[in-house]
Short mmCIF file of C-alpha atoms and ligand atoms in Angstrom, two decimals:
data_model
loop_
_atom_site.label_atom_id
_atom_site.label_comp_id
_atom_site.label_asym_id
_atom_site.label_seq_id
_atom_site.Cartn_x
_atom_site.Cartn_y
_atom_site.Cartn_z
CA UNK A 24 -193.35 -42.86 91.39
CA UNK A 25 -190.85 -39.97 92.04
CA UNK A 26 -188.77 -38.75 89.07
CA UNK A 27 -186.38 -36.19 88.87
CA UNK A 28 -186.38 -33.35 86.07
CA UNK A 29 -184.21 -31.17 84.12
CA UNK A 30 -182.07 -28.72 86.75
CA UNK A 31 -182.88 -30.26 89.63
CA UNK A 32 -186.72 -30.04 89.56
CA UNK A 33 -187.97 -33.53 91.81
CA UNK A 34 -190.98 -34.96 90.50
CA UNK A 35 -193.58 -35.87 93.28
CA UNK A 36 -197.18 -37.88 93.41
CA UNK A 37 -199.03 -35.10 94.37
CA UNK A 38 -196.55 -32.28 93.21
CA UNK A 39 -193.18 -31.17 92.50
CA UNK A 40 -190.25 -29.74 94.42
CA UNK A 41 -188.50 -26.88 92.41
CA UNK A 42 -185.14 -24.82 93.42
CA UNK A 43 -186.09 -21.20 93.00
CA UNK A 44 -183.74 -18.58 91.88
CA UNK A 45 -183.07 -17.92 95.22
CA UNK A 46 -181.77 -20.74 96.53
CA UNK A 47 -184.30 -21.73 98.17
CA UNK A 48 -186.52 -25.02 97.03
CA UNK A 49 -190.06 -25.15 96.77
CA UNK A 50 -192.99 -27.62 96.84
CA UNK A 51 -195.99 -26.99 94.77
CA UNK A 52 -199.02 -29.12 94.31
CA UNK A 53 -200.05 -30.29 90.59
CA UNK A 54 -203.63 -29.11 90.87
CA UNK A 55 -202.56 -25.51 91.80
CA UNK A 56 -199.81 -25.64 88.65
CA UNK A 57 -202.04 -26.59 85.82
CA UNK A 58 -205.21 -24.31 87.39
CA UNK A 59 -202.96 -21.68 87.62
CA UNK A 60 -200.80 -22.04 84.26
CA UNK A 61 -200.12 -18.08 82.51
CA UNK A 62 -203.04 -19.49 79.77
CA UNK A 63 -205.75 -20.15 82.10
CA UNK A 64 -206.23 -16.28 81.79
CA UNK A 65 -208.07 -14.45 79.05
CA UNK A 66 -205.26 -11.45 78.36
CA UNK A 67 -208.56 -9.41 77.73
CA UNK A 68 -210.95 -10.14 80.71
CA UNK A 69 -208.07 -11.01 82.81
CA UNK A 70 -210.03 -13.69 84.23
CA UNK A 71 -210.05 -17.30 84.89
CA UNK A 72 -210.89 -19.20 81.77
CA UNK A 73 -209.41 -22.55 82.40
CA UNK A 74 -212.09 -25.27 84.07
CA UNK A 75 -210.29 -27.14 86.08
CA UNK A 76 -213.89 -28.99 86.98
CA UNK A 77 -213.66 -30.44 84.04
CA UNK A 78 -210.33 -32.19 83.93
CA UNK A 79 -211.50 -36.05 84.22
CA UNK A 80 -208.07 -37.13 86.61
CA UNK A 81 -206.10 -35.36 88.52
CA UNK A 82 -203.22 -33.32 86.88
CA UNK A 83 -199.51 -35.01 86.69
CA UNK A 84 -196.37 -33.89 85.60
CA UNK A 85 -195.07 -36.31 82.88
CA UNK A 86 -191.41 -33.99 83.16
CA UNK A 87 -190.62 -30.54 84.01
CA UNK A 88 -187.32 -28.49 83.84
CA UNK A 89 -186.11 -24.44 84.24
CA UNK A 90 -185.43 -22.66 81.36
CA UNK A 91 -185.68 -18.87 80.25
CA UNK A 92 -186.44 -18.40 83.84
CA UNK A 93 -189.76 -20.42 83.85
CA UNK A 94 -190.76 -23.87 84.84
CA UNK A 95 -191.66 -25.68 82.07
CA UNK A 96 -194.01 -28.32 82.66
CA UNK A 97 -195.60 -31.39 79.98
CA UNK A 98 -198.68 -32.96 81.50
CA UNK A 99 -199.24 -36.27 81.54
CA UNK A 100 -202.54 -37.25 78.77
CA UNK A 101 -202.28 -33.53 77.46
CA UNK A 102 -200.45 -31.83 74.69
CA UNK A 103 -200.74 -28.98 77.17
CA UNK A 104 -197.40 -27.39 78.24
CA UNK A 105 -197.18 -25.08 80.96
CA UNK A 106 -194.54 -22.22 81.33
CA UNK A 107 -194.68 -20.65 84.99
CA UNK A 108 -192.29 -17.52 85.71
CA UNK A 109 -190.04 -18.52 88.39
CA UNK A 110 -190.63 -15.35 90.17
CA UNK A 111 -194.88 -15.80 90.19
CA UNK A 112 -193.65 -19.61 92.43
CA UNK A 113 -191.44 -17.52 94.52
CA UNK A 114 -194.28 -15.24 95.31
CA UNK A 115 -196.90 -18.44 96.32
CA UNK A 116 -193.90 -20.60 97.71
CA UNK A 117 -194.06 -19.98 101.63
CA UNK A 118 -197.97 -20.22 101.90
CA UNK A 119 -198.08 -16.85 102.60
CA UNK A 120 -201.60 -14.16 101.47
CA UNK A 121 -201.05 -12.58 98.62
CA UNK A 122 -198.92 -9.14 99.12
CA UNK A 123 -201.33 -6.38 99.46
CA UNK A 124 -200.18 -3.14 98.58
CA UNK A 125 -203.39 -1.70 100.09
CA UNK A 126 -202.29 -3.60 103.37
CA UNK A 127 -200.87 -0.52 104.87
CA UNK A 128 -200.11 -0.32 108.91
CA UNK A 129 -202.60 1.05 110.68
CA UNK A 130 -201.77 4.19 112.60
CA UNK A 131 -203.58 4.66 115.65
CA UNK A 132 -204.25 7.85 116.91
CA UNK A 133 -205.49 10.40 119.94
CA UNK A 134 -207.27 13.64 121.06
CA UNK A 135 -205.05 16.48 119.38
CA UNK A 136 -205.39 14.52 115.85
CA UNK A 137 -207.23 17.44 114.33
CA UNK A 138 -204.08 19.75 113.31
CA UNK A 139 -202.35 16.43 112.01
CA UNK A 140 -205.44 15.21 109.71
CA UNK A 141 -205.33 14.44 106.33
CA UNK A 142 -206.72 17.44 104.62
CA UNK A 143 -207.43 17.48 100.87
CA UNK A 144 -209.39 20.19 99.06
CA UNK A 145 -212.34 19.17 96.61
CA UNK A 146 -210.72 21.09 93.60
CA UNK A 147 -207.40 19.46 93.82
CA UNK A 148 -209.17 15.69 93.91
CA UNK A 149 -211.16 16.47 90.90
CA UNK A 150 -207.81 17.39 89.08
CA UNK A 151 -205.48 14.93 90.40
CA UNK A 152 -205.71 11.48 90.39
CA UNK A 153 -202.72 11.36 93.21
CA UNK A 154 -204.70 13.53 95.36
CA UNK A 155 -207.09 10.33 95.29
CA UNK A 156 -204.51 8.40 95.77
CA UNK A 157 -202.87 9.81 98.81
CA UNK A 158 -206.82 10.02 100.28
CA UNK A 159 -207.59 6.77 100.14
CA UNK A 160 -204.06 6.30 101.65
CA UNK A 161 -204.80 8.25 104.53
CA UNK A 162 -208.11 6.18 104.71
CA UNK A 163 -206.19 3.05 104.72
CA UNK A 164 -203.73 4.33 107.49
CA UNK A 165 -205.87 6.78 110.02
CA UNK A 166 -209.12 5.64 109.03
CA UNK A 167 -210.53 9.76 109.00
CA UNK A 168 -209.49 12.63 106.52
CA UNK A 169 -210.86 16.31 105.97
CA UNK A 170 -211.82 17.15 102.28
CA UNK A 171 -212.68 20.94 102.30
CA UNK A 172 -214.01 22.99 99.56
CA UNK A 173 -217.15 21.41 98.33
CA UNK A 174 -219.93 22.85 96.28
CA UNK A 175 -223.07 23.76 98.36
CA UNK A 176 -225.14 21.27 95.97
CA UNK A 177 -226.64 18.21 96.31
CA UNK A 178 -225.15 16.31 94.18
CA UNK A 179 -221.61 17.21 95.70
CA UNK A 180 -221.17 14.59 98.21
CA UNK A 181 -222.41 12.05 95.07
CA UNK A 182 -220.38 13.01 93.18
CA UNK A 183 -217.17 12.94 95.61
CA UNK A 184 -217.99 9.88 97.29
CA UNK A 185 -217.82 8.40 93.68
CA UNK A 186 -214.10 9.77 93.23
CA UNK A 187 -213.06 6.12 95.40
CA UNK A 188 -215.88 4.15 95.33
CA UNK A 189 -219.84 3.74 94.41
CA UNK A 190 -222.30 5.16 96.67
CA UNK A 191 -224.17 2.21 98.45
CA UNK A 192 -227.18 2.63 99.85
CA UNK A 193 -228.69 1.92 103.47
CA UNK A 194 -232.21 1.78 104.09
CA UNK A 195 -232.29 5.02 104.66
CA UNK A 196 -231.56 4.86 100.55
CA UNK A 197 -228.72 6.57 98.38
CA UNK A 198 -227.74 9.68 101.02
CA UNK A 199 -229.12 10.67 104.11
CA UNK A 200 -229.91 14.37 105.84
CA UNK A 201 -228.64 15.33 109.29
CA UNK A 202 -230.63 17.88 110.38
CA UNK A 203 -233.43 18.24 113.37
CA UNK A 204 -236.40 16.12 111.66
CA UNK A 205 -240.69 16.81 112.48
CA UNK A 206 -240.56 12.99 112.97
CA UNK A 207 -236.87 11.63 113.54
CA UNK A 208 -236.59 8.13 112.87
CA UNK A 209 -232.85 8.64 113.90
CA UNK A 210 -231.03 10.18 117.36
CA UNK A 211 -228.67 11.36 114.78
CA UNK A 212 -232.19 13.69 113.41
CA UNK A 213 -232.83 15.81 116.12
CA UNK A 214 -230.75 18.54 118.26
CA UNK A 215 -230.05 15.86 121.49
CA UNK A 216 -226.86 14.36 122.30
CA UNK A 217 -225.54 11.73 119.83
CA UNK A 218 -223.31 9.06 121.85
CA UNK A 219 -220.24 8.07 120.16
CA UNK A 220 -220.90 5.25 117.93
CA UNK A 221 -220.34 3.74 114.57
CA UNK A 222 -223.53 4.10 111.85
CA UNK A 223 -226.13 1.24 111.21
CA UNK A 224 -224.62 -2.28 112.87
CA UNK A 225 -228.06 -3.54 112.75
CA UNK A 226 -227.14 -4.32 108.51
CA UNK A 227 -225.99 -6.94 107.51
CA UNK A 228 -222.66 -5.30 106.11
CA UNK A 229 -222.68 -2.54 108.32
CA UNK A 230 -221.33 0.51 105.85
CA UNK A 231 -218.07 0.88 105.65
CA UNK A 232 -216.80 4.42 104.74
CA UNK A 233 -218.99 7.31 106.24
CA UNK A 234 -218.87 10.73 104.02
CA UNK A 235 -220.52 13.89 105.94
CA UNK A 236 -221.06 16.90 103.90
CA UNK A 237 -221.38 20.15 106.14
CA UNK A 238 -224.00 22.05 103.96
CA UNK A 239 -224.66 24.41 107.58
CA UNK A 240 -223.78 24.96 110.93
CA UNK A 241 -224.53 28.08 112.17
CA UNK A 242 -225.93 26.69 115.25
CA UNK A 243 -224.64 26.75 119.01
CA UNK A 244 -223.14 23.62 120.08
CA UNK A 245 -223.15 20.61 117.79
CA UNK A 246 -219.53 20.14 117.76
CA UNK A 247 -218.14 17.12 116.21
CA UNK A 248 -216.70 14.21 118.10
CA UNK A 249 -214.09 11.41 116.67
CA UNK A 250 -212.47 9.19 118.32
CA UNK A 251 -209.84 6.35 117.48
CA UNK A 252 -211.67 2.60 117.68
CA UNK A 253 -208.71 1.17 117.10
CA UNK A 254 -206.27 3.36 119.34
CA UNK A 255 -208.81 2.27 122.00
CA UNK A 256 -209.29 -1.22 121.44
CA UNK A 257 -205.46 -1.27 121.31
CA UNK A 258 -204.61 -0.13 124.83
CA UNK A 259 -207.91 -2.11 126.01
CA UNK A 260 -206.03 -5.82 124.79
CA UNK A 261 -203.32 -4.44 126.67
CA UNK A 262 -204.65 -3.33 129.77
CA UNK A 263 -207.50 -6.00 129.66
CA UNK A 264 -206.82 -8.99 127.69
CA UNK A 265 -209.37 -11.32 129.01
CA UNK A 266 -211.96 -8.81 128.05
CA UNK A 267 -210.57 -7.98 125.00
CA UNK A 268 -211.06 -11.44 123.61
CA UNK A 269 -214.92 -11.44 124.89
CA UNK A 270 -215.54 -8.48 122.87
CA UNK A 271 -213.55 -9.87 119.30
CA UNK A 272 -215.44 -12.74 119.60
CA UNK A 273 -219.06 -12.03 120.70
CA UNK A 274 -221.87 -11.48 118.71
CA UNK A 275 -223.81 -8.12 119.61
CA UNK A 276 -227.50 -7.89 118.59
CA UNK A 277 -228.30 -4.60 116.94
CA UNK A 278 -231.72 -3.55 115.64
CA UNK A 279 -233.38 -0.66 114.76
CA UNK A 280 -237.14 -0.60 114.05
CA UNK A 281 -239.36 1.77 112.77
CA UNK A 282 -242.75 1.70 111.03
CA UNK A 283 -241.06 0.88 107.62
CA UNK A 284 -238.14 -1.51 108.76
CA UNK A 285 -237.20 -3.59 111.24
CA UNK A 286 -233.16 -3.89 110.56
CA UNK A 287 -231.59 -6.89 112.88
CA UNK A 288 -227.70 -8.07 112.48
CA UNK A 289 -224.96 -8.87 114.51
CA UNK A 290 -221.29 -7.81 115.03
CA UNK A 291 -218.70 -7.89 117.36
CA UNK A 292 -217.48 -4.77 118.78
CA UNK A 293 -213.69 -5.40 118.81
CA UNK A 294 -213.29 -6.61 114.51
CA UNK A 295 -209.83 -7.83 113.78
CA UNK A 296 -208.96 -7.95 109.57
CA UNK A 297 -207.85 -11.31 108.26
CA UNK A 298 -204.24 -10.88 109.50
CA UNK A 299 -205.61 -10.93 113.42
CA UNK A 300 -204.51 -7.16 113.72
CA UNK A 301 -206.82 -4.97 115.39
CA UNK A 302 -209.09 -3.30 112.21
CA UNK A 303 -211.65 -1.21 114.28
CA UNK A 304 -214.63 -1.51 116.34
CA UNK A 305 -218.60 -1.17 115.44
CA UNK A 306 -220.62 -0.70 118.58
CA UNK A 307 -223.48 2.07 119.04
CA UNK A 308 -225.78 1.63 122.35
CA UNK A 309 -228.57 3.20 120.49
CA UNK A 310 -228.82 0.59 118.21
CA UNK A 311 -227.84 -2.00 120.69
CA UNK A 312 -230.72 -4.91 121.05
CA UNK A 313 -231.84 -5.86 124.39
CA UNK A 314 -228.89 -9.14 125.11
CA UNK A 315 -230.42 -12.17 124.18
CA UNK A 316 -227.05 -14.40 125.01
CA UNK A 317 -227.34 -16.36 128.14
CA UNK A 318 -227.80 -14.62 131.24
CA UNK A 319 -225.32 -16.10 132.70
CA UNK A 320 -222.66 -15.10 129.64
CA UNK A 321 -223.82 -11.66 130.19
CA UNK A 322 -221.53 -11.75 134.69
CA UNK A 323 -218.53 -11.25 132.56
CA UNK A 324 -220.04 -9.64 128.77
CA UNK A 325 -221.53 -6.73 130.52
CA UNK A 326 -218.26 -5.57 132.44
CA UNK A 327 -215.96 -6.23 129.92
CA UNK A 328 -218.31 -4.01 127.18
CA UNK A 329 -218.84 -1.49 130.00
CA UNK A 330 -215.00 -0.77 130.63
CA UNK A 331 -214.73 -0.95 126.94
CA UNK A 332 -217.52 1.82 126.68
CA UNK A 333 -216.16 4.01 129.45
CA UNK A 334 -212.91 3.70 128.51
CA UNK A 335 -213.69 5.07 124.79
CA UNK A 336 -215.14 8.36 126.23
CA UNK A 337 -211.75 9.23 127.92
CA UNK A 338 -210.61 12.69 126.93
CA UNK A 339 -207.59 11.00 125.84
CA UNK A 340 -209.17 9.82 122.57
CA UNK A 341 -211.69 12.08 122.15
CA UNK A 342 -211.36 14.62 118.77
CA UNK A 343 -213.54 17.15 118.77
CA UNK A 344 -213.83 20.18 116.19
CA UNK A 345 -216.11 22.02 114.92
CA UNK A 346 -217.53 20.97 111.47
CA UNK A 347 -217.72 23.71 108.90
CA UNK A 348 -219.83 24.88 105.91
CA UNK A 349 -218.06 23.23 102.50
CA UNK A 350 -215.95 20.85 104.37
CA UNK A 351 -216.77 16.81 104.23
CA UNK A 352 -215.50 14.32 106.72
CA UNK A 353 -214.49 10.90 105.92
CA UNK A 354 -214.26 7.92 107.76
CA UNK A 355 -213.95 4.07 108.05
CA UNK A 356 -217.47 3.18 109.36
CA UNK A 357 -215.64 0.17 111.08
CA UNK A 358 -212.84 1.87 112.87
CA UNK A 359 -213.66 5.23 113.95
CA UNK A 360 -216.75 6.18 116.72
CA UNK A 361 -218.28 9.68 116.21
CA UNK A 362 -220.92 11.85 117.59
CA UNK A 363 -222.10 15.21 118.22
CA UNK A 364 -222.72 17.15 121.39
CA UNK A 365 -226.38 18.48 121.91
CA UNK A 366 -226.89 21.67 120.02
CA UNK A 367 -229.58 24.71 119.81
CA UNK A 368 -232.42 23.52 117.06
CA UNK A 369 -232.94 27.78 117.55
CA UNK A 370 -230.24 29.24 117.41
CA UNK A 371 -229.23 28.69 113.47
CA UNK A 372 -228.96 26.22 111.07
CA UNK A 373 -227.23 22.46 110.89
CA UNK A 374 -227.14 20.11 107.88
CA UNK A 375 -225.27 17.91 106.94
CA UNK A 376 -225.43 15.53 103.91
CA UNK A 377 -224.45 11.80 104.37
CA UNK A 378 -223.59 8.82 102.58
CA UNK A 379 -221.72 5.85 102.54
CA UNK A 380 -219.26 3.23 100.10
CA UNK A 381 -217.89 0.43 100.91
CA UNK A 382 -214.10 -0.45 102.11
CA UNK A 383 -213.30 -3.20 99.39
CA UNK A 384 -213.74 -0.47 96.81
CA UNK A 385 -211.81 2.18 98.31
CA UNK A 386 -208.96 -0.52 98.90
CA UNK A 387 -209.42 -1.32 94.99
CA UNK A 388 -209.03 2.76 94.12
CA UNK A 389 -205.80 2.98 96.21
CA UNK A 390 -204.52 -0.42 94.68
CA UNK A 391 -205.18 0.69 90.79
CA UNK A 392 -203.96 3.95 91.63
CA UNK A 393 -200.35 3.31 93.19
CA UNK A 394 -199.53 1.28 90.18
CA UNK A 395 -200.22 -2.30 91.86
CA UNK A 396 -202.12 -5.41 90.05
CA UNK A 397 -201.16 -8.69 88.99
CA UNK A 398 -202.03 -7.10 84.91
CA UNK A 399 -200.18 -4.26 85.40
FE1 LIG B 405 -223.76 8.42 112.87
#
C-alpha cells in the first residue's frame, strides 16, 4: 500500500521516495534506513551496534515527514523513531561510492621526475604532522617521494615507516638488507643487474608501500632506477588496447622458492583500483613462474606482455639517480617498477635497509590527517 507523508515524503512497499533539500527527490530502501538510523552507532566505538539480523520482518515505515532538516521516520511494530539528516540521504542518494578524500588523481609521470619529487626531510616529519600529511599526499598522487635526513640506525627506517602506517612483514620478516649476500636468496642480494620490477608478487597481498633506507653507497655503479607503472600502462591502453585488456585481466603465476619457502600467488600486471582507473602494475620476470595457462592463450599473452615489458624500459620513463647515504625512498609497491644497474661488490660499500606497509593504512593516515571522517 503506498501512502504519502508529511512534506511530500511518498511512502513505498519496499521504501520511500523523499524530496531532498535540493530539489531533487530520492528513493531509499527501508532496510538501508532503519540499519543505518544515527543510533545504530555507539558515539564511543563509532561502530555498528544495531543487528539488523535480528529484526524478525522486514522494516516498514508506518509515516515519515521532514522536519529540523531530518527525515523523521516511525516504524511500523517499533517504538523506534528514526531521525536521518537530510544531507547524510543526499550523500547515498545517486548510488554513488562513498566520497573519498584519499581518492586523489593520479599523476603520471616520466624520466626527468627526479628534480620535481616530493622531498621531505626526516626532522621536519617527526615535528609536523602536515609534513605527514602532504607525504602521504604525494604517495597518493605520484606514487614515489624522497625523505632525506635519516639517522644511520637501525631502527630508523622502523621507526619512519611507522610515521603512516605499521610495518608488515614479508617472509623475509619485519625489514630486509640490500647488500651483496655469501648466499643470496634474492637478485636484489648480490652486485648483478636488478631488472625493473615491483617486490614479492609471489604473496598473496603483494606489499604495498616499499621504504629503502640508504645506510651506504660508496660503490661504483648501482644507480637507482624508477620508473612510472602507471604512466606506462597509460600510453600502452592507448597505443595497444587489445593488449592492454589481456594484461588487466590475466592471472600471472609468480613464485619464488628457496630452501625455507616456496611463495606462489597470482596477479595481473596491468591492476586497475575499484573506479576502473589505471592504479599501477606488479610484474617482475624474476619472480615470474614458468606459464601454466593454455598454450594456446599464451599466441597472444606472450606478445602483448613482451611489448608491455619492452615498452617499460624506454628511456622515456626511466628515472634514474643515484641513491645517497641518509636518504629513504618511498614507493607504492603496486605502481612504480624499480631496479638497480650492476655495481662493483669491490669498489666500496652498498646497503640499504628495506621494509614495507601496506596502502589501506597509508590512505587511512592521509584521511585522519586532512580533517576527513564520517566522526569528525
Ligand atoms: Fe625490489
Amino acid at each position: 500500500m503506498l501512502g504519502t507523508g508529511d512534506a511530500g515524503v511518498l511512502l513505498q512497499e519496499e521504501g520511500l521516495d523523499v524530496p531532498l533539500t535540493d530539489g531533487r527527490t530520492a528513493y531509499f530502501n527501508y532496510y538501508w534506513l532503519r540499519d543505518n538510523c544515527p543510533s545504530s552507532f555507539d558515539p564511543e566505538t563509532r561502530e555498528r551496534v544495531f543487528d539488523i539480523f535480528a529484526e524478525d520482518t522486514a522494516p516498514k515505515a508506518v509515516s515519515a515527514s521532514i522536519s529540523g532538516g531530518e527525515l523523521e521516520i516511525a516504524w511500523a511494530g517499533s517504538a523506534h523513531v528514526t531521525r536521518m539528516p537530510l544531507d547524510r540521504l543526499a550523500a547515498y542518494a545517486n548510488g554513488e561510492k562513498r566520497a573519498d578524500v584519499a581518492n586523489l588523481p593520479r599523476v603520471p609521470w616520466l624520466s626527468d621526475h627526479y628534480p620535481k619529487m616530493a622531498r621531505f626531510a626526516h626532522k621536519d616529519l617527526i615535528a609536523d604532522q602536515a609534513c605527514v600529511r602532504d607525504w602521504s599526499r604525494a604517495m597518493l598522487v605520484d606514487g614515489i617521494a624522497l625523505l632525506t635526513g635519516l639517522p644511520d640506525t637501525d631502527d630508523a627506517l622502523k621507526d619512519t615507516a611507522g610515521l603512516i602506517g605499521h610495518v608488515r612483514p614479508s617472509y623475509f620478516g619485519q625489514d630486509f638488507e640490500v647488500k651483496t649476500h655469501i648466499k643470496p636468496t634474492n637478485l636484489a642480494f648480490t652486485s648483478k643487474a636488478l631488472p625493473l620490477h615491483t617486490d614479492l608478487p609471489d604473496e598473496d597481498l603483494a606489499p604495498g608501500v616499499q621504504f629503502l633506507h640508504c645506510r651506504a653507497n660508496s660503490v661504483e655503479g648501482g644507480n637507482s632506477l624508477f620508473v612510472d607503472g602507471l604512466a606506462v600502462a597509460a600510453d600502452f591502453r592507448e597505443q595497444h588496447p587489445e593488449d592492454f585488456e589481456l594484461l588487466v585481466s590475466t592471472d600471472v603465476p609468480y613464485y619464488c622458492e628457496h630452501d625455507t619457502f616456496d611463495m606462489r600467488a597470482r596477479q595481473h600486471v596491468i591492476e586497475l583500483d575499484e573506479y576502473g582507473n589505471i592504479s599501477g602494475v606488479t610484474i617482475s620476470q624474476h619472480h615470474a613462474d614458468i606459464f601454466d595457462m593454455p598454450q594456446q592463450d599464451l599466441n597472444r599473452f606472450y606478445p602483448a606482455f613482451c611489448r608491455f615489458g619492452r615498452m617499460m624500459r624506454d628511456e622515456k620513463y626511466m628515472m634514474r639517480f643515484r641513491l645517497n647515504a641518509g636518504e629513504c625512498i618511498v614507493f607504492d609497491n603496486h605502481r612504480i617498477v624499480h631496479g638497480r644497474a650492476a655495481y662493483s661488490a669491490t669498489s666500496g660499500d652498498r646497503h640499504l635497509r628495506g621494509c614495507y606497509i601496506d596502502r589501506g593504512e597509508m590512505r587511512s593516515t592521509y584521511r585522519v590527517l586532512a580533517g576527513e571522517g564520517r566522526f569528525k
